[in-house]
Amino acid sequence: MRLFTLALLTLPLPALADDAVDRVVSDFAVPHVTAFAETTAALAQAAEVDCTPGNAGLLAAWNAAMDAWLGVQDLRFGPLEQGSRRQAIAYWPDVDGHRPRALSRILTGQDPVLDKPETFPGQPISARGLYAVEAMLFDPQFNDYGAGDPGCVLVQAMTADLAGSAAAVQTAWQDDFVTVMRTAGNKRNARFLDASEARQVVFTALLTSMQFDIDERLGLPLGTFDRPRPKRAEGRLSGRSQRNLELSLVAHAELARALVPDAADAPRTHADFERVIGLAQTLDDPDFSGVDDPAERFKLETLQTALIALRADVHAELGKTLDVSMGLNSLDGD
């Protein structure tokens, strides 16, 4: 990728390939990947100072990094999708329970990685990233360690690995992929043959992330009426299920506005985002345990229905304005 970008830089660059793509790059992608790199670096530093789960500074740093991730997650193209980075940063859902088994194996010495923490990036993705750190800090099965215990060494290795992944994403965006996006349609741009392809990949990423919220963030804990699954909620251990969904929706709205900033071009989309975000903010269910209660469950089901309608509006209005259709995405298994 770097050699390709350098080749592009040797050419006289045309005018920006597309206003929508430029807004996505300047107003959304670069600020968010920068914030994620900065917050994960701060998290790694906090773990070096005091890696115990009772450290308020460490907990605050992890929450800040999680907040920042929810602004990055919509970038389902480019550097975040290379080398399994997304999964290494945010492996969830883990419905088969790979994470606790992987962490137990490391902590009991069955895997000698703690003797050489620098080799930690070679660990399975279930033992890496934000959700693995969450387990070490909030899960009673793992968060009873003290300074100098294997758990402390593991948290330091995890956070250093996470910061490295985030820094790599930031560098790849700023050094390479910004140019790739902005030169869509340049004859030497083998990634995007024309500007519409760059618009389409962003549009597809937005719709894919919205479907993820519908199916996973809401669908997993909702389960069925007869069999709700509150323990499958994202962020249950840290009490962040509602906050994660709220911030995810805010990021979707921000990306949609970057693509189509004029409400007149997408009136239902702009209005529905405000309504759906409002519904999420009025919930009083931090870990979505309310799925067991009929009244609270109704609120989550109402939100899910509204989000489905919003996604349909995004598909119709933004697709028409941008003159693109949805392409293949990672949720298709492609």
mmCIF file of C-alpha atoms in Angstrom:
data_model
loop_
_atom_site.group_PDB
_atom_site.id
_atom_site.type_symbol
_atom_site.label_atom_id
_atom_site.label_comp_id
_atom_site.label_asym_id
_atom_site.label_seq_id
_atom_site.Cartn_x
_atom_site.Cartn_y
_atom_site.Cartn_z
ATOM 1 C CA MET A 1 0.000 0.000 0.000
ATOM 2 C CA ARG A 2 2.768 2.478 0.882
ATOM 3 C CA LEU A 3 4.549 2.014 -2.461
ATOM 4 C CA PHE A 4 1.253 2.471 -4.258
ATOM 5 C CA THR A 5 0.602 5.696 -2.393
ATOM 6 C CA LEU A 6 4.090 6.990 -3.084
ATOM 7 C CA ALA A 7 3.463 6.374 -6.762
ATOM 8 C CA LEU A 8 0.306 8.444 -6.521
ATOM 9 C CA LEU A 9 2.131 11.232 -4.750
ATOM 10 C CA THR A 10 4.577 11.557 -7.642
ATOM 11 C CA LEU A 11 1.680 12.520 -9.905
ATOM 12 C CA PRO A 12 0.064 15.935 -10.117
ATOM 13 C CA LEU A 13 -3.006 15.263 -8.009
ATOM 14 C CA PRO A 14 -6.374 16.101 -9.535
ATOM 15 C CA ALA A 15 -8.976 18.135 -7.709
ATOM 16 C CA LEU A 16 -10.483 16.253 -4.803
ATOM 17 C CA ALA A 17 -12.168 13.231 -6.266
ATOM 18 C CA ASP A 18 -15.382 13.762 -4.379
ATOM 19 C CA ASP A 19 -16.715 16.231 -1.797
ATOM 20 C CA ALA A 20 -18.466 13.505 0.199
ATOM 21 C CA VAL A 21 -15.329 11.374 0.358
ATOM 22 C CA ASP A 22 -13.233 14.359 1.381
ATOM 23 C CA ARG A 23 -15.641 15.168 4.222
ATOM 24 C CA VAL A 24 -15.516 11.561 5.394
ATOM 25 C CA VAL A 25 -11.720 11.628 5.402
ATOM 26 C CA SER A 26 -11.235 15.077 6.957
ATOM 27 C CA ASP A 27 -14.184 15.318 9.326
ATOM 28 C CA PHE A 28 -14.696 11.704 10.353
ATOM 29 C CA ALA A 29 -11.943 9.191 9.652
ATOM 30 C CA VAL A 30 -8.779 11.096 10.535
ATOM 31 C CA PRO A 31 -10.118 12.694 13.749
ATOM 32 C CA HIS A 32 -11.512 9.392 15.000
ATOM 33 C CA VAL A 33 -8.481 7.216 14.263
ATOM 34 C CA THR A 34 -6.333 9.895 15.905
ATOM 35 C CA ALA A 35 -8.517 9.917 19.017
ATOM 36 C CA PHE A 36 -8.416 6.131 19.185
ATOM 37 C CA ALA A 37 -4.634 6.046 18.927
ATOM 38 C CA GLU A 38 -4.311 8.691 21.633
ATOM 39 C CA THR A 39 -6.732 7.043 24.070
ATOM 40 C CA THR A 40 -5.236 3.574 23.675
ATOM 41 C CA ALA A 41 -1.751 5.010 24.215
ATOM 42 C CA ALA A 42 -3.046 6.635 27.400
ATOM 43 C CA LEU A 43 -4.560 3.307 28.442
ATOM 44 C CA ALA A 44 -1.231 1.512 27.987
ATOM 45 C CA GLN A 45 0.498 4.223 30.014
ATOM 46 C CA ALA A 46 -2.077 3.937 32.800
ATOM 47 C CA ALA A 47 -1.538 0.168 32.941
ATOM 48 C CA GLU A 48 2.204 0.662 33.251
ATOM 49 C CA VAL A 49 1.669 2.952 36.244
ATOM 50 C CA ASP A 50 -0.886 0.736 38.010
ATOM 51 C CA CYS A 51 -2.342 -2.317 36.308
ATOM 52 C CA THR A 52 -4.668 -3.388 39.131
ATOM 53 C CA PRO A 53 -8.427 -3.427 38.493
ATOM 54 C CA GLY A 54 -9.099 -1.104 41.405
ATOM 55 C CA ASN A 55 -7.114 1.699 39.766
ATOM 56 C CA ALA A 56 -9.634 4.436 38.940
ATOM 57 C CA GLY A 57 -7.243 5.958 36.422
ATOM 58 C CA LEU A 58 -6.945 2.659 34.552
ATOM 59 C CA LEU A 59 -10.717 2.175 34.479
ATOM 60 C CA ALA A 60 -11.218 5.720 33.193
ATOM 61 C CA ALA A 61 -8.569 5.186 30.515
ATOM 62 C CA TRP A 62 -10.214 1.952 29.365
ATOM 63 C CA ASN A 63 -13.618 3.661 29.171
ATOM 64 C CA ALA A 64 -12.103 6.505 27.136
ATOM 65 C CA ALA A 65 -10.544 4.018 24.719
ATOM 66 C CA MET A 66 -13.853 2.181 24.405
ATOM 67 C CA ASP A 67 -15.629 5.457 23.698
ATOM 68 C CA ALA A 68 -13.072 6.262 21.004
ATOM 69 C CA TRP A 69 -13.444 2.824 19.412
ATOM 70 C CA LEU A 70 -17.142 3.451 18.844
ATOM 71 C CA GLY A 71 -16.151 6.384 16.652
ATOM 72 C CA VAL A 72 -13.770 4.210 14.624
ATOM 73 C CA GLN A 73 -15.852 1.053 14.198
ATOM 74 C CA ASP A 74 -17.703 2.355 11.113
ATOM 75 C CA LEU A 75 -14.463 2.387 9.092
ATOM 76 C CA ARG A 76 -15.053 -1.093 7.718
ATOM 77 C CA PHE A 77 -12.568 -0.595 4.906
ATOM 78 C CA GLY A 78 -8.903 0.228 4.543
ATOM 79 C CA PRO A 79 -6.341 -0.139 7.352
ATOM 80 C CA LEU A 80 -8.743 -1.407 10.016
ATOM 81 C CA GLU A 81 -9.636 -4.405 7.857
ATOM 82 C CA GLN A 82 -6.039 -5.396 7.091
ATOM 83 C CA GLY A 83 -4.292 -8.170 8.981
ATOM 84 C CA SER A 84 -7.332 -8.968 11.154
ATOM 85 C CA ARG A 85 -6.863 -5.670 13.004
ATOM 86 C CA ARG A 86 -10.569 -5.174 13.649
ATOM 87 C CA GLN A 87 -10.901 -8.562 15.313
ATOM 88 C CA ALA A 88 -7.701 -8.086 17.294
ATOM 89 C CA ILE A 89 -9.008 -4.755 18.588
ATOM 90 C CA ALA A 90 -12.656 -5.647 19.178
ATOM 91 C CA TYR A 91 -13.415 -9.369 19.128
ATOM 92 C CA TRP A 92 -17.117 -9.436 19.957
ATOM 93 C CA PRO A 93 -19.508 -11.188 20.112
ATOM 94 C CA ASP A 94 -17.894 -14.230 21.688
ATOM 95 C CA VAL A 95 -20.942 -16.457 21.965
ATOM 96 C CA ASP A 96 -18.827 -19.634 22.108
ATOM 97 C CA GLY A 97 -16.817 -18.485 25.115
ATOM 98 C CA HIS A 98 -13.368 -18.444 23.510
ATOM 99 C CA ARG A 99 -12.197 -15.450 25.587
ATOM 100 C CA PRO A 100 -12.462 -16.896 29.113
ATOM 101 C CA ARG A 101 -10.773 -20.093 27.997
ATOM 102 C CA ALA A 102 -7.938 -18.182 26.334
ATOM 103 C CA LEU A 103 -7.419 -15.933 29.364
ATOM 104 C CA SER A 104 -7.497 -18.879 31.781
ATOM 105 C CA ARG A 105 -4.898 -20.706 29.716
ATOM 106 C CA ILE A 106 -2.541 -17.718 29.887
ATOM 107 C CA LEU A 107 -3.114 -16.970 33.575
ATOM 108 C CA THR A 108 -2.568 -20.577 34.664
ATOM 109 C CA GLY A 109 0.746 -20.766 32.847
ATOM 110 C CA GLN A 110 -0.393 -23.182 30.155
ATOM 111 C CA ASP A 111 0.797 -20.565 27.662
ATOM 112 C CA PRO A 112 4.212 -19.038 28.473
ATOM 113 C CA VAL A 113 3.461 -15.709 26.782
ATOM 114 C CA LEU A 114 3.760 -13.775 30.056
ATOM 115 C CA ASP A 115 7.419 -14.747 30.201
ATOM 116 C CA LYS A 116 7.862 -12.835 26.946
ATOM 117 C CA PRO A 117 5.125 -10.166 26.828
ATOM 118 C CA GLU A 118 6.561 -8.779 23.607
ATOM 119 C CA THR A 119 5.195 -11.897 21.864
ATOM 120 C CA PHE A 120 1.635 -11.150 22.983
ATOM 121 C CA PRO A 121 0.458 -9.946 19.519
ATOM 122 C CA GLY A 122 0.747 -13.590 18.448
ATOM 123 C CA GLN A 123 -2.022 -14.612 20.840
ATOM 124 C CA PRO A 124 -5.508 -15.581 19.595
ATOM 125 C CA ILE A 125 -7.766 -12.599 18.931
ATOM 126 C CA SER A 126 -10.074 -13.698 21.758
ATOM 127 C CA ALA A 127 -7.319 -12.859 24.263
ATOM 128 C CA ARG A 128 -6.557 -9.473 22.721
ATOM 129 C CA GLY A 129 -8.171 -6.071 22.455
ATOM 130 C CA LEU A 130 -10.712 -3.967 24.275
ATOM 131 C CA TYR A 131 -13.055 -6.736 25.358
ATOM 132 C CA ALA A 132 -10.233 -8.871 26.742
ATOM 133 C CA VAL A 133 -9.096 -5.910 28.841
ATOM 134 C CA GLU A 134 -12.710 -5.450 29.953
ATOM 135 C CA ALA A 135 -12.777 -9.041 31.177
ATOM 136 C CA MET A 136 -9.573 -8.574 33.163
ATOM 137 C CA LEU A 137 -10.845 -5.375 34.782
ATOM 138 C CA PHE A 138 -14.505 -6.217 35.422
ATOM 139 C CA ASP A 139 -15.095 -9.980 35.349
ATOM 140 C CA PRO A 140 -14.990 -11.495 38.863
ATOM 141 C CA GLN A 141 -13.491 -14.598 37.304
ATOM 142 C CA PHE A 142 -10.341 -12.641 36.432
ATOM 143 C CA ASN A 143 -10.182 -9.324 38.308
ATOM 144 C CA ASP A 144 -8.931 -10.508 41.680
ATOM 145 C CA TYR A 145 -5.234 -10.024 40.891
ATOM 146 C CA GLY A 146 -2.812 -7.656 42.552
ATOM 147 C CA ALA A 147 0.329 -5.801 41.524
ATOM 148 C CA GLY A 148 2.981 -8.216 40.335
ATOM 149 C CA ASP A 149 0.510 -11.049 39.696
ATOM 150 C CA PRO A 150 0.192 -12.661 36.263
ATOM 151 C CA GLY A 151 -3.039 -10.725 35.727
ATOM 152 C CA CYS A 152 -1.166 -7.447 35.987
ATOM 153 C CA VAL A 153 1.462 -8.557 33.488
ATOM 154 C CA LEU A 154 -1.290 -9.696 31.150
ATOM 155 C CA VAL A 155 -3.161 -6.372 31.303
ATOM 156 C CA GLN A 156 0.056 -4.508 30.544
ATOM 157 C CA ALA A 157 0.728 -6.768 27.562
ATOM 158 C CA MET A 158 -2.860 -6.422 26.332
ATOM 159 C CA THR A 159 -2.922 -2.640 26.526
ATOM 160 C CA ALA A 160 0.482 -2.266 24.863
ATOM 161 C CA ASP A 161 -0.692 -4.545 22.051
ATOM 162 C CA LEU A 162 -3.933 -2.581 21.677
ATOM 163 C CA ALA A 163 -2.077 0.728 21.548
ATOM 164 C CA GLY A 164 0.225 -0.697 18.892
ATOM 165 C CA SER A 165 -2.706 -1.798 16.757
ATOM 166 C CA ALA A 166 -4.391 1.601 17.061
ATOM 167 C CA ALA A 167 -1.144 3.408 16.206
ATOM 168 C CA ALA A 168 -0.720 1.215 13.123
ATOM 169 C CA VAL A 169 -4.244 2.072 11.959
ATOM 170 C CA GLN A 170 -3.620 5.789 12.473
ATOM 171 C CA THR A 171 -0.309 5.687 10.612
ATOM 172 C CA ALA A 172 -1.773 3.721 7.724
ATOM 173 C CA TRP A 173 -4.638 6.167 7.362
ATOM 174 C CA GLN A 174 -2.521 9.298 7.547
ATOM 175 C CA ASP A 175 0.411 8.044 5.481
ATOM 176 C CA ASP A 176 -1.433 6.003 2.901
ATOM 177 C CA PHE A 177 -5.174 5.616 2.885
ATOM 178 C CA VAL A 178 -6.077 9.299 3.004
ATOM 179 C CA THR A 179 -4.395 9.656 -0.379
ATOM 180 C CA VAL A 180 -6.012 6.464 -1.675
ATOM 181 C CA MET A 181 -9.469 7.783 -0.787
ATOM 182 C CA ARG A 182 -8.874 11.280 -2.132
ATOM 183 C CA THR A 183 -7.452 10.090 -5.448
ATOM 184 C CA ALA A 184 -10.305 7.735 -6.221
ATOM 185 C CA GLY A 185 -10.599 7.687 -9.996
ATOM 186 C CA ASN A 186 -6.951 8.515 -10.634
ATOM 187 C CA LYS A 187 -5.673 6.221 -13.375
ATOM 188 C CA ARG A 188 -3.037 4.801 -11.022
ATOM 189 C CA ASN A 189 -5.443 4.197 -8.167
ATOM 190 C CA ALA A 190 -6.020 0.465 -8.351
ATOM 191 C CA ARG A 191 -8.214 0.441 -5.222
ATOM 192 C CA PHE A 192 -10.925 2.860 -6.390
ATOM 193 C CA LEU A 193 -11.331 3.111 -10.129
ATOM 194 C CA ASP A 194 -13.692 6.078 -9.781
ATOM 195 C CA ALA A 195 -15.080 8.307 -7.064
ATOM 196 C CA SER A 196 -18.329 6.381 -6.840
ATOM 197 C CA GLU A 197 -16.436 3.312 -5.607
ATOM 198 C CA ALA A 198 -15.035 5.287 -2.671
ATOM 199 C CA ARG A 199 -18.502 6.609 -1.855
ATOM 200 C CA GLN A 200 -19.926 3.115 -2.099
ATOM 201 C CA VAL A 201 -17.432 1.580 0.309
ATOM 202 C CA VAL A 202 -18.254 4.207 2.948
ATOM 203 C CA PHE A 203 -22.000 3.866 2.342
ATOM 204 C CA THR A 204 -21.743 0.084 2.649
ATOM 205 C CA ALA A 205 -19.712 0.357 5.844
ATOM 206 C CA LEU A 206 -22.351 2.599 7.421
ATOM 207 C CA LEU A 207 -25.212 0.263 6.559
ATOM 208 C CA THR A 208 -23.207 -2.737 7.764
ATOM 209 C CA SER A 209 -22.496 -1.132 11.125
ATOM 210 C CA MET A 210 -26.159 -0.232 11.539
ATOM 211 C CA GLN A 211 -27.116 -3.844 10.819
ATOM 212 C CA PHE A 212 -24.569 -4.930 13.430
ATOM 213 C CA ASP A 213 -26.374 -2.800 16.001
ATOM 214 C CA ILE A 214 -29.704 -4.324 15.028
ATOM 215 C CA ASP A 215 -28.575 -7.944 15.005
ATOM 216 C CA GLU A 216 -25.850 -7.998 17.652
ATOM 217 C CA ARG A 217 -25.973 -5.058 20.074
ATOM 218 C CA LEU A 218 -29.761 -5.327 20.353
ATOM 219 C CA GLY A 219 -30.573 -8.706 18.870
ATOM 220 C CA LEU A 220 -28.254 -10.824 21.007
ATOM 221 C CA PRO A 221 -29.515 -9.716 24.445
ATOM 222 C CA LEU A 222 -33.128 -9.587 23.240
ATOM 223 C CA GLY A 223 -33.004 -13.194 22.077
ATOM 224 C CA THR A 224 -36.639 -14.263 21.938
ATOM 225 C CA PHE A 225 -39.533 -13.288 24.187
ATOM 226 C CA ASP A 226 -39.469 -16.740 25.777
ATOM 227 C CA ARG A 227 -35.705 -16.832 26.018
ATOM 228 C CA PRO A 228 -34.006 -13.449 26.435
ATOM 229 C CA ARG A 229 -30.198 -13.480 26.626
ATOM 230 C CA PRO A 230 -29.068 -10.620 28.892
ATOM 231 C CA LYS A 231 -25.650 -12.181 29.450
ATOM 232 C CA ARG A 232 -24.920 -11.833 25.741
ATOM 233 C CA ALA A 233 -25.133 -8.034 25.839
ATOM 234 C CA GLU A 234 -22.049 -6.148 24.739
ATOM 235 C CA GLY A 235 -20.384 -4.341 27.638
ATOM 236 C CA ARG A 236 -22.414 -6.206 30.254
ATOM 237 C CA LEU A 237 -19.402 -6.711 32.525
ATOM 238 C CA SER A 238 -18.584 -2.992 32.590
ATOM 239 C CA GLY A 239 -22.209 -1.807 32.549
ATOM 240 C CA ARG A 240 -21.721 -0.146 29.151
ATOM 241 C CA SER A 241 -24.335 -1.850 26.974
ATOM 242 C CA GLN A 242 -26.542 1.219 26.675
ATOM 243 C CA ARG A 243 -23.619 3.641 26.380
ATOM 244 C CA ASN A 244 -22.025 1.588 23.614
ATOM 245 C CA LEU A 245 -25.232 1.609 21.616
ATOM 246 C CA GLU A 246 -25.739 5.351 22.158
ATOM 247 C CA LEU A 247 -22.214 6.218 21.009
ATOM 248 C CA SER A 248 -22.494 3.828 18.085
ATOM 249 C CA LEU A 249 -25.648 5.589 16.892
ATOM 250 C CA VAL A 250 -24.040 9.012 17.336
ATOM 251 C CA ALA A 251 -21.094 7.875 15.191
ATOM 252 C CA HIS A 252 -23.449 6.547 12.496
ATOM 253 C CA ALA A 253 -25.223 9.900 12.429
ATOM 254 C CA GLU A 254 -21.911 11.746 12.159
ATOM 255 C CA LEU A 255 -20.796 9.583 9.243
ATOM 256 C CA ALA A 256 -24.165 9.983 7.509
ATOM 257 C CA ARG A 257 -23.885 13.783 7.837
ATOM 258 C CA ALA A 258 -20.375 13.668 6.401
ATOM 259 C CA LEU A 259 -21.725 11.825 3.371
ATOM 260 C CA VAL A 260 -24.855 13.971 2.953
ATOM 261 C CA PRO A 261 -24.697 17.106 5.118
ATOM 262 C CA ASP A 262 -27.808 18.846 3.793
ATOM 263 C CA ALA A 263 -30.937 17.660 5.590
ATOM 264 C CA ALA A 264 -32.966 18.623 2.511
ATOM 265 C CA ASP A 265 -31.238 15.809 0.607
ATOM 266 C CA ALA A 266 -32.088 13.194 3.247
ATOM 267 C CA PRO A 267 -34.904 14.563 5.438
ATOM 268 C CA ARG A 268 -36.135 11.251 6.863
ATOM 269 C CA THR A 269 -32.596 10.118 7.640
ATOM 270 C CA HIS A 270 -31.694 13.276 9.546
ATOM 271 C CA ALA A 271 -34.971 13.301 11.482
ATOM 272 C CA ASP A 272 -34.906 9.583 12.250
ATOM 273 C CA PHE A 273 -31.352 9.705 13.573
ATOM 274 C CA GLU A 274 -32.456 12.302 16.123
ATOM 275 C CA ARG A 275 -35.423 10.143 17.123
ATOM 276 C CA VAL A 276 -33.444 6.895 17.417
ATOM 277 C CA ILE A 277 -30.617 8.493 19.401
ATOM 278 C CA GLY A 278 -33.244 10.057 21.679
ATOM 279 C CA LEU A 279 -34.838 6.652 22.265
ATOM 280 C CA ALA A 280 -31.458 5.161 23.184
ATOM 281 C CA GLN A 281 -30.655 8.012 25.550
ATOM 282 C CA THR A 282 -33.942 7.679 27.419
ATOM 283 C CA LEU A 283 -33.312 4.045 28.304
ATOM 284 C CA ASP A 284 -32.400 3.395 31.912
ATOM 285 C CA ASP A 285 -30.795 0.007 31.374
ATOM 286 C CA PRO A 286 -26.968 0.255 31.467
ATOM 287 C CA ASP A 287 -26.323 -3.467 30.939
ATOM 288 C CA PHE A 288 -29.552 -4.405 29.090
ATOM 289 C CA SER A 289 -30.539 -6.768 31.899
ATOM 290 C CA GLY A 290 -34.009 -5.290 31.439
ATOM 291 C CA VAL A 291 -34.686 -7.705 28.585
ATOM 292 C CA ASP A 292 -36.072 -10.016 31.295
ATOM 293 C CA ASP A 293 -38.724 -7.421 32.222
ATOM 294 C CA PRO A 294 -41.630 -7.058 29.745
ATOM 295 C CA ALA A 295 -41.842 -3.257 30.077
ATOM 296 C CA GLU A 296 -38.107 -2.696 29.675
ATOM 297 C CA ARG A 297 -37.931 -5.250 26.887
ATOM 298 C CA PHE A 298 -40.637 -3.342 25.008
ATOM 299 C CA LYS A 299 -38.434 -0.222 25.055
ATOM 300 C CA LEU A 300 -35.516 -2.133 23.528
ATOM 301 C CA GLU A 301 -37.757 -3.743 20.921
ATOM 302 C CA THR A 302 -39.184 -0.323 20.039
ATOM 303 C CA LEU A 303 -35.653 1.005 19.626
ATOM 304 C CA GLN A 304 -34.692 -1.942 17.443
ATOM 305 C CA THR A 305 -37.757 -1.407 15.222
ATOM 306 C CA ALA A 306 -36.955 2.295 14.903
ATOM 307 C CA LEU A 307 -33.358 1.482 13.997
ATOM 308 C CA ILE A 308 -34.510 -0.928 11.296
ATOM 309 C CA ALA A 309 -36.654 1.845 9.802
ATOM 310 C CA LEU A 310 -33.785 4.321 10.059
ATOM 311 C CA ARG A 311 -31.464 1.974 8.229
ATOM 312 C CA ALA A 312 -34.015 1.619 5.436
ATOM 313 C CA ASP A 313 -34.170 5.416 5.140
ATOM 314 C CA VAL A 314 -30.372 5.665 5.051
ATOM 315 C CA HIS A 315 -30.291 3.032 2.342
ATOM 316 C CA ALA A 316 -32.921 4.796 0.229
ATOM 317 C CA GLU A 317 -32.091 8.485 0.729
ATOM 318 C CA LEU A 318 -28.301 8.416 0.977
ATOM 319 C CA GLY A 319 -28.052 5.811 -1.767
ATOM 320 C CA LYS A 320 -30.044 8.039 -4.113
ATOM 321 C CA THR A 321 -28.172 11.232 -3.225
ATOM 322 C CA LEU A 322 -24.751 9.564 -3.477
ATOM 323 C CA ASP A 323 -25.780 7.560 -6.564
ATOM 324 C CA VAL A 324 -24.521 4.299 -5.075
ATOM 325 C CA SER A 325 -25.907 0.959 -3.933
ATOM 326 C CA MET A 326 -24.777 -1.267 -1.119
ATOM 327 C CA GLY A 327 -21.810 -3.499 -1.917
ATOM 328 C CA LEU A 328 -20.562 -6.671 -0.255
ATOM 329 C CA ASN A 329 -19.613 -6.449 3.404
ATOM 330 C CA SER A 330 -17.970 -8.505 6.129
ATOM 331 C CA LEU A 331 -21.345 -9.565 7.555
ATOM 332 C CA ASP A 332 -22.055 -11.298 4.247
ATOM 333 C CA GLY A 333 -19.095 -13.557 4.972
ATOM 334 C CA ASP A 334 -17.192 -12.164 1.998
#
